[in-house]
């Protein structure tokens, strides 16, 4: 079977821009070309892309994947901690633009779900102390996360997908709204955000939208009852942290 780059991207679950980068920058894929110069992929390319994705999900930089593919039994140290520490160093040294660029680049090279779970959330935990210096660093980091998430969400608006509204509900940390949105980008969801958890929430005013509520702590009986009432009139999912 031969696949266009759009078909290939859907089969692998990898954005076409990432596939082109893997080919041009790292030589990881070698598609054929039509007479008109368009890329053509086959089933072997699909398997190759999935192997690359498996290494990337483990935290291996894309630039280091090629030799690993030639040694199927090879193991590699997890790169997530190294990436966290590099970001933390940029943050503490006030290299804000370098940190911003590193986060943006990591969002292209790694699946965003892993980036959130393995890097950004642990990194925020390292600057969570209740002292002025750490609180300031965390606010700088959160500003970059919010900016990058907004950039990714805007890109999703250009593609077809279902419409969602995402907000916090009894949430202690409002930045978790943005982190949850970020890990869902690139998955066919057109997400709009209520950036601050409202004091009172009324999902029923937009019954045509799907709702995602991010909450923290245990769901009490009263909250479970409220969720059931909402779910009778709207499509609503609760993400408990």
C-alpha positions as YAML, in Angstrom:
chain: A
units: angstrom
residues:
- id: 1
  name: UNK
  ca: [0.00, 0.00, 0.00]
- id: 2
  name: UNK
  ca: [1.12, 3.55, -0.75]
- id: 3
  name: UNK
  ca: [0.06, 6.50, 1.36]
- id: 4
  name: UNK
  ca: [0.19, 10.25, 0.93]
- id: 5
  name: UNK
  ca: [1.72, 12.22, 3.80]
- id: 6
  name: UNK
  ca: [-1.77, 13.10, 5.08]
- id: 7
  name: UNK
  ca: [-2.86, 9.44, 5.10]
- id: 8
  name: UNK
  ca: [0.47, 8.41, 6.63]
- id: 9
  name: UNK
  ca: [0.10, 10.99, 9.41]
- id: 10
  name: UNK
  ca: [-3.38, 9.69, 10.29]
- id: 11
  name: UNK
  ca: [-2.20, 6.07, 10.31]
- id: 12
  name: UNK
  ca: [0.70, 6.81, 12.65]
- id: 13
  name: UNK
  ca: [-0.99, 9.46, 14.77]
- id: 14
  name: UNK
  ca: [1.91, 11.82, 14.11]
- id: 15
  name: UNK
  ca: [1.50, 15.36, 12.68]
- id: 16
  name: UNK
  ca: [2.73, 15.82, 9.10]
- id: 17
  name: UNK
  ca: [5.05, 18.64, 10.20]
- id: 18
  name: UNK
  ca: [6.78, 16.26, 12.61]
- id: 19
  name: UNK
  ca: [7.14, 13.58, 9.92]
- id: 20
  name: UNK
  ca: [8.77, 16.08, 7.57]
- id: 21
  name: UNK
  ca: [11.19, 17.12, 10.34]
- id: 22
  name: UNK
  ca: [12.08, 13.50, 11.01]
- id: 23
  name: UNK
  ca: [12.95, 13.09, 7.34]
- id: 24
  name: UNK
  ca: [14.73, 16.38, 6.60]
- id: 25
  name: UNK
  ca: [16.58, 16.97, 9.86]
- id: 26
  name: UNK
  ca: [17.32, 13.44, 11.03]
- id: 27
  name: UNK
  ca: [17.06, 11.16, 7.98]
- id: 28
  name: UNK
  ca: [14.76, 8.78, 9.85]
- id: 29
  name: UNK
  ca: [12.27, 8.27, 7.00]
- id: 30
  name: UNK
  ca: [12.96, 7.80, 3.30]
- id: 31
  name: UNK
  ca: [9.69, 8.01, 1.35]
- id: 32
  name: UNK
  ca: [9.49, 7.57, -2.39]
- id: 33
  name: UNK
  ca: [8.45, 10.51, -4.57]
- id: 34
  name: UNK
  ca: [5.84, 10.76, -7.28]
- id: 35
  name: UNK
  ca: [6.71, 12.39, -10.60]
- id: 36
  name: UNK
  ca: [5.19, 15.56, -9.17]
- id: 37
  name: UNK
  ca: [7.52, 15.40, -6.15]
- id: 38
  name: UNK
  ca: [4.93, 14.32, -3.57]
- id: 39
  name: UNK
  ca: [5.97, 11.94, -0.81]
- id: 40
  name: UNK
  ca: [4.70, 8.34, -0.93]
- id: 41
  name: UNK
  ca: [4.93, 6.08, 2.12]
- id: 42
  name: UNK
  ca: [4.39, 2.33, 2.47]
- id: 43
  name: UNK
  ca: [3.64, -0.13, 5.30]
- id: 44
  name: UNK
  ca: [7.33, -0.46, 6.17]
- id: 45
  name: UNK
  ca: [7.44, 3.31, 6.68]
- id: 46
  name: UNK
  ca: [4.48, 3.02, 9.06]
- id: 47
  name: UNK
  ca: [6.33, 0.45, 11.18]
- id: 48
  name: UNK
  ca: [9.47, 2.62, 11.15]
- id: 49
  name: UNK
  ca: [7.52, 5.68, 12.28]
- id: 50
  name: UNK
  ca: [5.93, 3.74, 15.15]
- id: 51
  name: UNK
  ca: [9.36, 2.52, 16.28]
- id: 52
  name: UNK
  ca: [10.65, 6.09, 16.25]
- id: 53
  name: UNK
  ca: [7.59, 7.22, 18.23]
- id: 54
  name: UNK
  ca: [8.19, 4.50, 20.82]
- id: 55
  name: UNK
  ca: [11.74, 5.77, 21.48]
- id: 56
  name: UNK
  ca: [10.56, 9.38, 21.59]
- id: 57
  name: UNK
  ca: [7.87, 8.50, 24.17]
- id: 58
  name: UNK
  ca: [10.63, 7.09, 26.35]
- id: 59
  name: UNK
  ca: [12.28, 10.49, 26.35]
- id: 60
  name: UNK
  ca: [15.01, 9.83, 23.80]
- id: 61
  name: UNK
  ca: [15.82, 12.95, 21.73]
- id: 62
  name: UNK
  ca: [14.92, 12.47, 18.09]
- id: 63
  name: UNK
  ca: [18.52, 13.31, 17.16]
- id: 64
  name: UNK
  ca: [19.65, 10.15, 19.02]
- id: 65
  name: UNK
  ca: [17.07, 7.70, 17.66]
- id: 66
  name: UNK
  ca: [18.73, 6.68, 14.36]
- id: 67
  name: UNK
  ca: [21.51, 4.48, 15.83]
- id: 68
  name: UNK
  ca: [19.02, 2.89, 18.23]
- id: 69
  name: UNK
  ca: [16.84, 1.75, 15.32]
- id: 70
  name: UNK
  ca: [19.82, -0.17, 13.93]
- id: 71
  name: UNK
  ca: [20.17, -2.03, 17.26]
- id: 72
  name: UNK
  ca: [16.68, -3.36, 18.10]
- id: 73
  name: UNK
  ca: [17.77, -4.76, 21.46]
- id: 74
  name: UNK
  ca: [19.41, -1.57, 22.66]
- id: 75
  name: UNK
  ca: [18.30, 0.29, 25.76]
- id: 76
  name: UNK
  ca: [18.62, 3.96, 26.47]
- id: 77
  name: UNK
  ca: [18.57, 6.03, 29.63]
- id: 78
  name: UNK
  ca: [15.41, 8.07, 30.13]
- id: 79
  name: UNK
  ca: [15.97, 11.64, 28.97]
- id: 80
  name: UNK
  ca: [13.10, 13.26, 30.87]
- id: 81
  name: UNK
  ca: [15.12, 14.14, 33.98]
- id: 82
  name: UNK
  ca: [17.88, 15.71, 31.86]
- id: 83
  name: UNK
  ca: [15.31, 17.83, 30.03]
- id: 84
  name: UNK
  ca: [13.74, 18.91, 33.34]
- id: 85
  name: UNK
  ca: [17.10, 19.96, 34.74]
- id: 86
  name: UNK
  ca: [18.04, 21.90, 31.61]
- id: 87
  name: UNK
  ca: [14.76, 23.80, 31.76]
- id: 88
  name: UNK
  ca: [15.20, 24.45, 35.47]
- id: 89
  name: UNK
  ca: [18.70, 25.82, 34.90]
- id: 90
  name: UNK
  ca: [17.45, 28.20, 32.19]
- id: 91
  name: UNK
  ca: [14.68, 29.35, 34.54]
- id: 92
  name: UNK
  ca: [16.96, 29.97, 37.54]
- id: 93
  name: UNK
  ca: [19.47, 31.83, 35.37]
- id: 94
  name: UNK
  ca: [16.76, 34.09, 33.99]
- id: 95
  name: UNK
  ca: [17.21, 32.78, 30.43]
- id: 96
  name: UNK
  ca: [13.52, 33.18, 29.68]
- id: 97
  name: UNK
  ca: [13.76, 33.21, 25.89]
- id: 98
  name: UNK
  ca: [16.00, 30.11, 25.94]
- id: 99
  name: UNK
  ca: [13.50, 28.33, 28.18]
- id: 100
  name: UNK
  ca: [10.62, 29.37, 25.94]
- id: 101
  name: UNK
  ca: [12.40, 28.07, 22.84]
- id: 102
  name: UNK
  ca: [13.29, 24.79, 24.55]
- id: 103
  name: UNK
  ca: [9.67, 24.19, 25.54]
- id: 104
  name: UNK
  ca: [8.43, 25.02, 22.04]
- id: 105
  name: UNK
  ca: [11.07, 22.74, 20.46]
- id: 106
  name: UNK
  ca: [10.25, 19.92, 22.88]
- id: 107
  name: UNK
  ca: [6.59, 20.21, 21.92]
- id: 108
  name: UNK
  ca: [7.58, 19.45, 18.31]
- id: 109
  name: UNK
  ca: [9.93, 16.57, 19.10]
- id: 110
  name: UNK
  ca: [7.94, 14.82, 21.85]
- id: 111
  name: UNK
  ca: [4.28, 13.79, 22.22]
- id: 112
  name: UNK
  ca: [2.69, 16.60, 24.24]
- id: 113
  name: UNK
  ca: [1.10, 14.21, 26.73]
- id: 114
  name: UNK
  ca: [4.53, 12.92, 27.74]
- id: 115
  name: UNK
  ca: [5.92, 16.46, 27.77]
- id: 116
  name: UNK
  ca: [3.26, 17.50, 30.29]
- id: 117
  name: UNK
  ca: [3.39, 14.41, 32.49]
- id: 118
  name: UNK
  ca: [7.13, 13.70, 32.43]
- id: 119
  name: UNK
  ca: [8.61, 17.22, 32.23]
- id: 120
  name: UNK
  ca: [6.35, 20.22, 32.84]
- id: 121
  name: UNK
  ca: [4.40, 18.98, 35.85]
- id: 122
  name: UNK
  ca: [7.53, 17.68, 37.65]
- id: 123
  name: UNK
  ca: [9.35, 20.91, 36.74]
- id: 124
  name: UNK
  ca: [6.61, 23.02, 38.32]
- id: 125
  name: UNK
  ca: [6.91, 20.84, 41.41]
- id: 126
  name: UNK
  ca: [10.57, 21.81, 41.70]
- id: 127
  name: UNK
  ca: [9.64, 25.50, 41.99]
- id: 128
  name: UNK
  ca: [6.65, 25.13, 44.29]
- id: 129
  name: UNK
  ca: [8.20, 26.28, 47.57]
- id: 130
  name: UNK
  ca: [6.22, 29.03, 49.31]
- id: 131
  name: UNK
  ca: [9.03, 31.58, 49.19]
- id: 132
  name: UNK
  ca: [9.21, 34.73, 47.09]
- id: 133
  name: UNK
  ca: [12.01, 33.59, 44.75]
- id: 134
  name: UNK
  ca: [10.42, 30.23, 43.92]
- id: 135
  name: UNK
  ca: [6.95, 31.71, 43.53]
- id: 136
  name: UNK
  ca: [8.35, 34.25, 41.07]
- id: 137
  name: UNK
  ca: [10.11, 31.55, 39.04]
- id: 138
  name: UNK
  ca: [6.94, 29.48, 38.94]
- id: 139
  name: UNK
  ca: [4.89, 32.40, 37.65]
- id: 140
  name: UNK
  ca: [7.44, 32.93, 34.87]
- id: 141
  name: UNK
  ca: [7.28, 29.23, 33.97]
- id: 142
  name: UNK
  ca: [3.47, 29.24, 34.05]
- id: 143
  name: UNK
  ca: [3.39, 32.25, 31.73]
- id: 144
  name: UNK
  ca: [5.46, 30.36, 29.15]
- id: 145
  name: UNK
  ca: [3.27, 27.24, 29.52]
- id: 146
  name: UNK
  ca: [0.10, 29.30, 29.02]
- id: 147
  name: UNK
  ca: [1.57, 31.07, 25.99]
- id: 148
  name: UNK
  ca: [2.68, 27.80, 24.39]
- id: 149
  name: UNK
  ca: [-0.66, 26.13, 25.09]
- id: 150
  name: UNK
  ca: [-2.53, 29.03, 23.50]
- id: 151
  name: UNK
  ca: [-0.26, 28.73, 20.44]
- id: 152
  name: UNK
  ca: [-1.05, 24.99, 20.12]
- id: 153
  name: UNK
  ca: [-4.78, 25.49, 20.66]
- id: 154
  name: UNK
  ca: [-4.88, 28.14, 17.95]
- id: 155
  name: UNK
  ca: [-3.24, 25.69, 15.55]
- id: 156
  name: UNK
  ca: [-5.93, 23.11, 16.31]
- id: 157
  name: UNK
  ca: [-8.66, 25.61, 15.36]
- id: 158
  name: UNK
  ca: [-7.46, 25.38, 11.73]
- id: 159
  name: UNK
  ca: [-8.20, 21.63, 11.54]
- id: 160
  name: UNK
  ca: [-11.53, 19.77, 11.77]
- id: 161
  name: UNK
  ca: [-12.50, 18.51, 15.21]
- id: 162
  name: UNK
  ca: [-15.11, 18.49, 17.95]
- id: 163
  name: UNK
  ca: [-15.73, 21.63, 20.00]
- id: 164
  name: UNK
  ca: [-14.86, 21.54, 23.70]
- id: 165
  name: UNK
  ca: [-14.94, 23.96, 26.59]
- id: 166
  name: UNK
  ca: [-12.35, 23.27, 29.31]
- id: 167
  name: UNK
  ca: [-12.25, 24.83, 32.74]
- id: 168
  name: UNK
  ca: [-11.41, 24.17, 36.37]
- id: 169
  name: UNK
  ca: [-13.94, 23.21, 39.01]
- id: 170
  name: UNK
  ca: [-12.95, 23.22, 42.69]
- id: 171
  name: UNK
  ca: [-9.38, 23.41, 41.41]
- id: 172
  name: UNK
  ca: [-6.48, 24.54, 43.61]
- id: 173
  name: UNK
  ca: [-3.99, 25.22, 40.79]
- id: 174
  name: UNK
  ca: [-5.41, 27.14, 37.79]
- id: 175
  name: UNK
  ca: [-2.36, 26.36, 35.60]
- id: 176
  name: UNK
  ca: [-3.56, 22.74, 35.52]
- id: 177
  name: UNK
  ca: [-6.31, 23.93, 33.19]
- id: 178
  name: UNK
  ca: [-3.65, 24.89, 30.65]
- id: 179
  name: UNK
  ca: [-1.57, 21.74, 31.17]
- id: 180
  name: UNK
  ca: [-4.62, 19.54, 30.62]
- id: 181
  name: UNK
  ca: [-5.43, 21.48, 27.47]
- id: 182
  name: UNK
  ca: [-1.84, 21.16, 26.22]
- id: 183
  name: UNK
  ca: [-1.72, 17.37, 26.54]
- id: 184
  name: UNK
  ca: [-4.96, 17.18, 24.51]
- id: 185
  name: UNK
  ca: [-3.73, 19.31, 21.60]
- id: 186
  name: UNK
  ca: [-3.20, 17.68, 18.21]
- id: 187
  name: UNK
  ca: [-5.91, 15.08, 18.87]
- id: 188
  name: UNK
  ca: [-8.84, 16.43, 16.87]
- id: 189
  name: UNK
  ca: [-10.26, 18.52, 19.70]
- id: 190
  name: UNK
  ca: [-11.01, 22.22, 19.17]
- id: 191
  name: UNK
  ca: [-10.67, 23.49, 22.74]
- id: 192
  name: UNK
  ca: [-11.67, 26.84, 24.20]
- id: 193
  name: UNK
  ca: [-10.58, 27.62, 27.75]
- id: 194
  name: UNK
  ca: [-12.16, 29.36, 30.70]
- id: 195
  name: UNK
  ca: [-8.77, 30.39, 32.13]
- id: 196
  name: UNK
  ca: [-9.89, 30.87, 35.75]
- id: 197
  name: UNK
  ca: [-12.30, 28.49, 37.53]
- id: 198
  name: UNK
  ca: [-15.58, 30.42, 37.90]
- id: 199
  name: UNK
  ca: [-17.10, 30.75, 41.36]
- id: 200
  name: UNK
  ca: [-20.28, 29.20, 39.96]
- id: 201
  name: UNK
  ca: [-20.44, 27.09, 36.80]
- id: 202
  name: UNK
  ca: [-23.35, 26.63, 34.38]
- id: 203
  name: UNK
  ca: [-22.40, 24.18, 31.57]
- id: 204
  name: UNK
  ca: [-26.06, 23.91, 30.56]
- id: 205
  name: UNK
  ca: [-25.94, 27.31, 28.84]
- id: 206
  name: UNK
  ca: [-23.87, 25.71, 26.03]
- id: 207
  name: UNK
  ca: [-25.47, 22.26, 25.58]
- id: 208
  name: UNK
  ca: [-23.99, 21.91, 22.07]
- id: 209
  name: UNK
  ca: [-20.44, 21.92, 23.43]
- id: 210
  name: UNK
  ca: [-18.60, 19.11, 25.15]
- id: 211
  name: UNK
  ca: [-17.27, 20.12, 28.55]
- id: 212
  name: UNK
  ca: [-14.05, 19.09, 30.30]
- id: 213
  name: UNK
  ca: [-13.80, 19.96, 33.99]
- id: 214
  name: UNK
  ca: [-10.43, 19.72, 35.76]
- id: 215
  name: UNK
  ca: [-10.76, 19.26, 39.51]
- id: 216
  name: UNK
  ca: [-8.49, 18.41, 42.43]
- id: 217
  name: UNK
  ca: [-9.15, 16.34, 45.50]
- id: 218
  name: UNK
  ca: [-11.77, 13.74, 46.22]
- id: 219
  name: UNK
  ca: [-15.22, 14.12, 44.71]
- id: 220
  name: UNK
  ca: [-17.72, 14.59, 47.53]
- id: 221
  name: UNK
  ca: [-21.26, 13.22, 47.38]
- id: 222
  name: UNK
  ca: [-22.56, 16.72, 46.63]
- id: 223
  name: UNK
  ca: [-20.13, 17.18, 43.73]
- id: 224
  name: UNK
  ca: [-20.97, 13.76, 42.30]
- id: 225
  name: UNK
  ca: [-24.66, 14.69, 42.44]
- id: 226
  name: UNK
  ca: [-23.95, 17.96, 40.62]
- id: 227
  name: UNK
  ca: [-21.99, 16.14, 37.91]
- id: 228
  name: UNK
  ca: [-24.86, 13.70, 37.34]
- id: 229
  name: UNK
  ca: [-27.30, 16.61, 37.00]
- id: 230
  name: UNK
  ca: [-25.07, 18.32, 34.43]
- id: 231
  name: UNK
  ca: [-24.55, 15.10, 32.48]
- id: 232
  name: UNK
  ca: [-28.28, 14.84, 31.95]
- id: 233
  name: UNK
  ca: [-28.20, 17.95, 29.75]
- id: 234
  name: UNK
  ca: [-24.63, 18.22, 28.41]
- id: 235
  name: UNK
  ca: [-21.72, 15.98, 27.43]
- id: 236
  name: UNK
  ca: [-19.35, 16.45, 30.35]
- id: 237
  name: UNK
  ca: [-16.15, 14.73, 31.50]
- id: 238
  name: UNK
  ca: [-14.41, 15.34, 34.83]
- id: 239
  name: UNK
  ca: [-10.63, 14.99, 35.07]
- id: 240
  name: UNK
  ca: [-9.57, 14.45, 38.69]
- id: 241
  name: UNK
  ca: [-5.97, 15.29, 39.54]
...
